[in-house]
PDB file of C-alpha atoms in Angstrom:
ATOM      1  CA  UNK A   1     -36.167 -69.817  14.399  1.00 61.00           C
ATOM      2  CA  UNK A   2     -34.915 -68.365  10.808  1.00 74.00           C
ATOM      3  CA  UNK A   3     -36.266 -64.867  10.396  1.00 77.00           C
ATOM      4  CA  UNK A   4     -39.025 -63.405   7.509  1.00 86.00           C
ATOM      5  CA  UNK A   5     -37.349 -60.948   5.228  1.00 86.00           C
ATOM      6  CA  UNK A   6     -39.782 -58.517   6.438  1.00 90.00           C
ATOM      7  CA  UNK A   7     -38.271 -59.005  10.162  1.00 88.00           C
ATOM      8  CA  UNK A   8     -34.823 -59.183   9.235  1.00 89.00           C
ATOM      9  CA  UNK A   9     -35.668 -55.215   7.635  1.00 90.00           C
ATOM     10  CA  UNK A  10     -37.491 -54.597  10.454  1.00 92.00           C
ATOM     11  CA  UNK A  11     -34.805 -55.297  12.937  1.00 91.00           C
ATOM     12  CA  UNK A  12     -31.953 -54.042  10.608  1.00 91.00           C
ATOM     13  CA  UNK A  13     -34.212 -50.664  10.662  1.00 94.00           C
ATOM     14  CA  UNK A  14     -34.229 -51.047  14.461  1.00 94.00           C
ATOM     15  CA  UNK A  15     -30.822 -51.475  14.736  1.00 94.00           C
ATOM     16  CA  UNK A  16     -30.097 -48.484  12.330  1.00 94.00           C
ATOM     17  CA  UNK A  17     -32.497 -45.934  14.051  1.00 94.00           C
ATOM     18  CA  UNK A  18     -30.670 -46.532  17.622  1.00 93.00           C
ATOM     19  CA  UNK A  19     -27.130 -45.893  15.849  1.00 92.00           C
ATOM     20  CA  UNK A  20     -28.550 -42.687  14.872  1.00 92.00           C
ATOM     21  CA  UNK A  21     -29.985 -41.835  18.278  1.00 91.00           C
ATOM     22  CA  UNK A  22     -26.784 -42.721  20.491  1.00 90.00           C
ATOM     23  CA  UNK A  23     -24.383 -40.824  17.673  1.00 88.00           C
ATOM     24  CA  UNK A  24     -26.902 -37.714  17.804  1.00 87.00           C
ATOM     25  CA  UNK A  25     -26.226 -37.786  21.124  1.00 83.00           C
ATOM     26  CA  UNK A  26     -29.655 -39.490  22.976  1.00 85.00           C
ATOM     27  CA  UNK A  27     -27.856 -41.404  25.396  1.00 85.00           C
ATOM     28  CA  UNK A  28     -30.625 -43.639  27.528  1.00 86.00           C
ATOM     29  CA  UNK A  29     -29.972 -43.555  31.205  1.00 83.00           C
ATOM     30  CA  UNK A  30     -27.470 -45.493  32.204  1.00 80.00           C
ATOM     31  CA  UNK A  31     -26.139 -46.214  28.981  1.00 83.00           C
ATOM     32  CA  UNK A  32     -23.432 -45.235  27.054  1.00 84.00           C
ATOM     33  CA  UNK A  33     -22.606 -44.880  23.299  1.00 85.00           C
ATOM     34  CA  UNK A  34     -21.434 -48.741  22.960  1.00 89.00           C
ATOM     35  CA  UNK A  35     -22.500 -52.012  21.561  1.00 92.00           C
ATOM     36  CA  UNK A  36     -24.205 -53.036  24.974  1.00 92.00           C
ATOM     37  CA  UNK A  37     -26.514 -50.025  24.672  1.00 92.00           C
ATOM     38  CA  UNK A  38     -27.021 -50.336  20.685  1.00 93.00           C
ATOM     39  CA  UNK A  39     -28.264 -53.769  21.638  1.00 94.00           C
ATOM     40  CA  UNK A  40     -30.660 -52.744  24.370  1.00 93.00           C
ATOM     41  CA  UNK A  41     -31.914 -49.706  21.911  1.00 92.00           C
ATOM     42  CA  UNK A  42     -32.583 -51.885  18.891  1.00 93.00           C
ATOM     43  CA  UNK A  43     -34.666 -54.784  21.130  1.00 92.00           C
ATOM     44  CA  UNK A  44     -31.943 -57.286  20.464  1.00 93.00           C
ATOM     45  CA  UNK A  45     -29.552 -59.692  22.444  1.00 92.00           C
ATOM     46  CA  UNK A  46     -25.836 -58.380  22.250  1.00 92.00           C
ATOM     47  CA  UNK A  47     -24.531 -61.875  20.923  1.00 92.00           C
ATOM     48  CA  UNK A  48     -26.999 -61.613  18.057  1.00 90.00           C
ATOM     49  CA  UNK A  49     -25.906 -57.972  17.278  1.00 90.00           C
ATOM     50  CA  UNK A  50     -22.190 -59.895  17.292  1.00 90.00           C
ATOM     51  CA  UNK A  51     -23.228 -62.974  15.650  1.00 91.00           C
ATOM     52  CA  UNK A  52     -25.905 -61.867  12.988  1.00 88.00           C
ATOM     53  CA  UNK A  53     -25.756 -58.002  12.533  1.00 89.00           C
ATOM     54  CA  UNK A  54     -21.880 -57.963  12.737  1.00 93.00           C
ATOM     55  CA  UNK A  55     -21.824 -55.548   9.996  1.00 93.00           C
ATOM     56  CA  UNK A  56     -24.353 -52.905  11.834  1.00 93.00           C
ATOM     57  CA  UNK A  57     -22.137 -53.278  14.938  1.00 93.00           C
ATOM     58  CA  UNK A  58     -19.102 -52.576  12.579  1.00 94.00           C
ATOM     59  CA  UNK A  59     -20.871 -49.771  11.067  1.00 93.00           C
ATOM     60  CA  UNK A  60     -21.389 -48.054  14.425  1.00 92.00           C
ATOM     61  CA  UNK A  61     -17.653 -48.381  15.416  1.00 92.00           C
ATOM     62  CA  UNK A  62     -16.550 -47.450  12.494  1.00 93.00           C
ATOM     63  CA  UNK A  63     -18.905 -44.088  12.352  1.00 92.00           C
ATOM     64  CA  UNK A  64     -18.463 -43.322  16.490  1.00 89.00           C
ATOM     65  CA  UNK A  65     -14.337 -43.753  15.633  1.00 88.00           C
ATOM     66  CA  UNK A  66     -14.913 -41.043  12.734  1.00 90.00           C
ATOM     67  CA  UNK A  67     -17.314 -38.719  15.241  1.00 86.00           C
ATOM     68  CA  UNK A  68     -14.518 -39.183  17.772  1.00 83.00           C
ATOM     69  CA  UNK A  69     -11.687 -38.105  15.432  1.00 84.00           C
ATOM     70  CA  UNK A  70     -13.825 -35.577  13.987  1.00 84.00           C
ATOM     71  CA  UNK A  71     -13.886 -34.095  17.636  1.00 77.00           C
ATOM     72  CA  UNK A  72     -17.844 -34.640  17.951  1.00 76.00           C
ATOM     73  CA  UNK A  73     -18.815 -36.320  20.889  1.00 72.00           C
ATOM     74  CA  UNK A  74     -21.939 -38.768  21.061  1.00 71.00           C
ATOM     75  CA  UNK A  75     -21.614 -39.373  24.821  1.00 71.00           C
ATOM     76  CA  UNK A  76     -21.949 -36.542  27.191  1.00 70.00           C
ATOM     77  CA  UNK A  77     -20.302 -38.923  29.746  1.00 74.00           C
ATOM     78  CA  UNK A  78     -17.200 -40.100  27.409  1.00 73.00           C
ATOM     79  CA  UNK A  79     -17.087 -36.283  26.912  1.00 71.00           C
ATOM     80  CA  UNK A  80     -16.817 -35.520  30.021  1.00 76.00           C
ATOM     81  CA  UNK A  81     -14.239 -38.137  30.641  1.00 80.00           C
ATOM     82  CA  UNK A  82     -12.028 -37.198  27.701  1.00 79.00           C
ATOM     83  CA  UNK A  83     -11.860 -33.495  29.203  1.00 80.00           C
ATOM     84  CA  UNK A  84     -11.281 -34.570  33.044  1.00 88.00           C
ATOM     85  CA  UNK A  85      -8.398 -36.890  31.251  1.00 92.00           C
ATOM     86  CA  UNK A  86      -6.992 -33.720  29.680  1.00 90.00           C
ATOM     87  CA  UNK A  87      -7.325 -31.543  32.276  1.00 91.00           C
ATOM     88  CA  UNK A  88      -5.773 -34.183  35.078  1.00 95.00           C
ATOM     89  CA  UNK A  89      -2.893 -34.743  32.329  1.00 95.00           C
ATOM     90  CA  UNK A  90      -2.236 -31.266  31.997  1.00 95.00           C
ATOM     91  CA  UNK A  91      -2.462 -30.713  36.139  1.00 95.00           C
ATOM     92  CA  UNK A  92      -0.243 -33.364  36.755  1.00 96.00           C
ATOM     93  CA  UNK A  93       2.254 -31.607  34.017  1.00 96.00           C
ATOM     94  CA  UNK A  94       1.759 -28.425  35.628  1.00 96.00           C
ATOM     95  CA  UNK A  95       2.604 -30.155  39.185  1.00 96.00           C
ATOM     96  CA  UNK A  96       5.856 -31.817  37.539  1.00 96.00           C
ATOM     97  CA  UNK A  97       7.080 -28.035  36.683  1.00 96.00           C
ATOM     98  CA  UNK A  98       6.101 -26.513  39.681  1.00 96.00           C
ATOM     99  CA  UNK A  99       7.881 -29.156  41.788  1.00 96.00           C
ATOM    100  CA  UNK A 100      11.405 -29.217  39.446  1.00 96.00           C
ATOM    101  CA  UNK A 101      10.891 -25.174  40.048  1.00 96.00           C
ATOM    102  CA  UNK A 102      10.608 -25.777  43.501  1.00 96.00           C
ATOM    103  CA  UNK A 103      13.612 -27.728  43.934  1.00 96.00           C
ATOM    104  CA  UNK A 104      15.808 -25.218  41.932  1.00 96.00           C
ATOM    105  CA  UNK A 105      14.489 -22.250  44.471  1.00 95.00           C
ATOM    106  CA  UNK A 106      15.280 -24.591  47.521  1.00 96.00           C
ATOM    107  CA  UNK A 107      18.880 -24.939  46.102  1.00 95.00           C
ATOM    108  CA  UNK A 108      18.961 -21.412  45.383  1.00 96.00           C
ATOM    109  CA  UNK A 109      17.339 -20.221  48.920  1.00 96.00           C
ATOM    110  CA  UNK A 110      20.494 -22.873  50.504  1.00 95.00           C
ATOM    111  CA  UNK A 111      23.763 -21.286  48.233  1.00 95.00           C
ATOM    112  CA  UNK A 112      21.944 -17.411  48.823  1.00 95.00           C
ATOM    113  CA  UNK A 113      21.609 -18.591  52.770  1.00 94.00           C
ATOM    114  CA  UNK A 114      25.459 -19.980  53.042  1.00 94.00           C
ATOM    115  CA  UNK A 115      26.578 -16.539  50.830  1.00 94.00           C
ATOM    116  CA  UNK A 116      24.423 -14.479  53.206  1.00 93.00           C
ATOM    117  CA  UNK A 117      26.083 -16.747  56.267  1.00 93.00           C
ATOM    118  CA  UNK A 118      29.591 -15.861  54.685  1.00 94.00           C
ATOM    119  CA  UNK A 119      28.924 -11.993  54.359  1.00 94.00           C
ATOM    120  CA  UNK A 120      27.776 -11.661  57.801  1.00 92.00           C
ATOM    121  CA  UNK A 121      30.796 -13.080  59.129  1.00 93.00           C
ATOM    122  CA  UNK A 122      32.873 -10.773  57.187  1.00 93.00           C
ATOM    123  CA  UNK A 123      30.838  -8.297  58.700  1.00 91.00           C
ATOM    124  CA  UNK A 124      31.559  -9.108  62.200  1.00 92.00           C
ATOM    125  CA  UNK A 125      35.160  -9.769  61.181  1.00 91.00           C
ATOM    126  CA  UNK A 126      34.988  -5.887  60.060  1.00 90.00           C
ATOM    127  CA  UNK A 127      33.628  -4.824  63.092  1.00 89.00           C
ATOM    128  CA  UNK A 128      35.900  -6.456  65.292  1.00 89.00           C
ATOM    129  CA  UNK A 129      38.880  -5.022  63.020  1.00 86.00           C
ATOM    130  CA  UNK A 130      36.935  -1.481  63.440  1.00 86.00           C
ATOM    131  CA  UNK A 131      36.533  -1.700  66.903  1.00 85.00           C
ATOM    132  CA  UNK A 132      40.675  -2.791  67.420  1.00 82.00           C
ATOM    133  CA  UNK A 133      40.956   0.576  65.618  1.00 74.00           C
ATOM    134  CA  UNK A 134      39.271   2.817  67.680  1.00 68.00           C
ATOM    135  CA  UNK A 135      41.002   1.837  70.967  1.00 67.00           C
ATOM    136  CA  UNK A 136      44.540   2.772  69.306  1.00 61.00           C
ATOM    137  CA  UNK A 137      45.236   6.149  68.471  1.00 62.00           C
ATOM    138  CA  UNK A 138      45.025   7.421  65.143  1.00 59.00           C
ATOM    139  CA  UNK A 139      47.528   7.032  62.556  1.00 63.00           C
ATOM    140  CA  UNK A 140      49.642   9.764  61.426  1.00 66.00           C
ATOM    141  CA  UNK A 141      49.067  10.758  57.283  1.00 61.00           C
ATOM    142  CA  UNK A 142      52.062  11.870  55.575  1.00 65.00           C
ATOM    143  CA  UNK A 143      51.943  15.386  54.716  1.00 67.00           C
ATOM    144  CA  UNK A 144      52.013  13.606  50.993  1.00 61.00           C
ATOM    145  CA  UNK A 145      48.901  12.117  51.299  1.00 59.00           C
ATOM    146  CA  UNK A 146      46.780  15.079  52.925  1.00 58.00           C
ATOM    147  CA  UNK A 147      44.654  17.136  50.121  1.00 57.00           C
ATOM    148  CA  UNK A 148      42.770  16.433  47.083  1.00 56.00           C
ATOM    149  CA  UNK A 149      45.644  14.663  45.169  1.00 54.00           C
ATOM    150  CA  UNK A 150      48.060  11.754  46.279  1.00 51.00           C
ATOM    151  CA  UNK A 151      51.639  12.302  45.753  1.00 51.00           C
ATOM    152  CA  UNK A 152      53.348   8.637  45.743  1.00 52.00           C
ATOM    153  CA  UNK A 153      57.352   8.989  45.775  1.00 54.00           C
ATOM    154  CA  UNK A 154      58.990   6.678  43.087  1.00 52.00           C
ATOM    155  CA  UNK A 155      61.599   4.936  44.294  1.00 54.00           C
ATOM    156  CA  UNK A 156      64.297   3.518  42.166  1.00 50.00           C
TER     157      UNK A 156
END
């Protein structure tokens, strides 16, 4: 069944109004700023908003790509979407850096641990050396060496 002239405004007008309403932002329930819910809006079957008003549906892409790019969001949902997108993309970022960071301190805690390991066995090395010291009697100084300044013969 062809449609009056009259009708085909009427519709187009219909169609036009709910573009306006889901790009201002009055989302139905349950809908979303897209084609299916233009369709339901304007009173119309989806395949004729594809098959007869092809241009309106262009029209809407076209202006909900410019709101998008323009940073305005029609759909509280696709809003909140786009932000928990960001915010898990920056997160997982975040994670990546804290994990290579994490795997340069572990390498770091293992060389500090082995130096650490190393001193303390130069330690007990000392000790031990100290302690064979204390058991013999003391070495004699040279009367050269006794005083503020050291007197080293030269020897040719």
């Amino acid at each position: 069944m062809a449609l009056s002239a009259e009708q085909r405004d009427q519709v187009e007008q219909r169609i036009r109004a709910a573009i306006d309403r889901l790009l201002a932002g009055h989302i139905p329930p349950g809908g979303a700023c897209d084609v299916k819910t233009l369709a339901r809006e304007a009173g119309i079957s989806r395949a004729s908003l594809y098959r007869t008003w092809r241009h309106l549906k262009n029209e809407f892409e076209q202006r909900r790509g410019a709101a998008w790019a323009a940073g305005h969001q029609p759909d509280p949902r696709e809003a909140r979407m786009a932000r928990l997108r960001d915010l898990n993309q920056r997160l997982t970022n975040k994670l990546a850096r804290t994990h290579s960071e994490l795997t340069l301190l572990k390498a770091r805690h293992r060389l500090l641990l082995s130096v650490l390991a190393a001193k303390d066995d130069e330690l007990q090395r000392l000790r031990r050396e100290l302690s064979t010291f204390s058991r013999t009697p003391p070495i004699p100084v040279p009367e050269q060496l006794r005083g503020d300044t050291v007197v080293v013969p030269f020897k040719e």
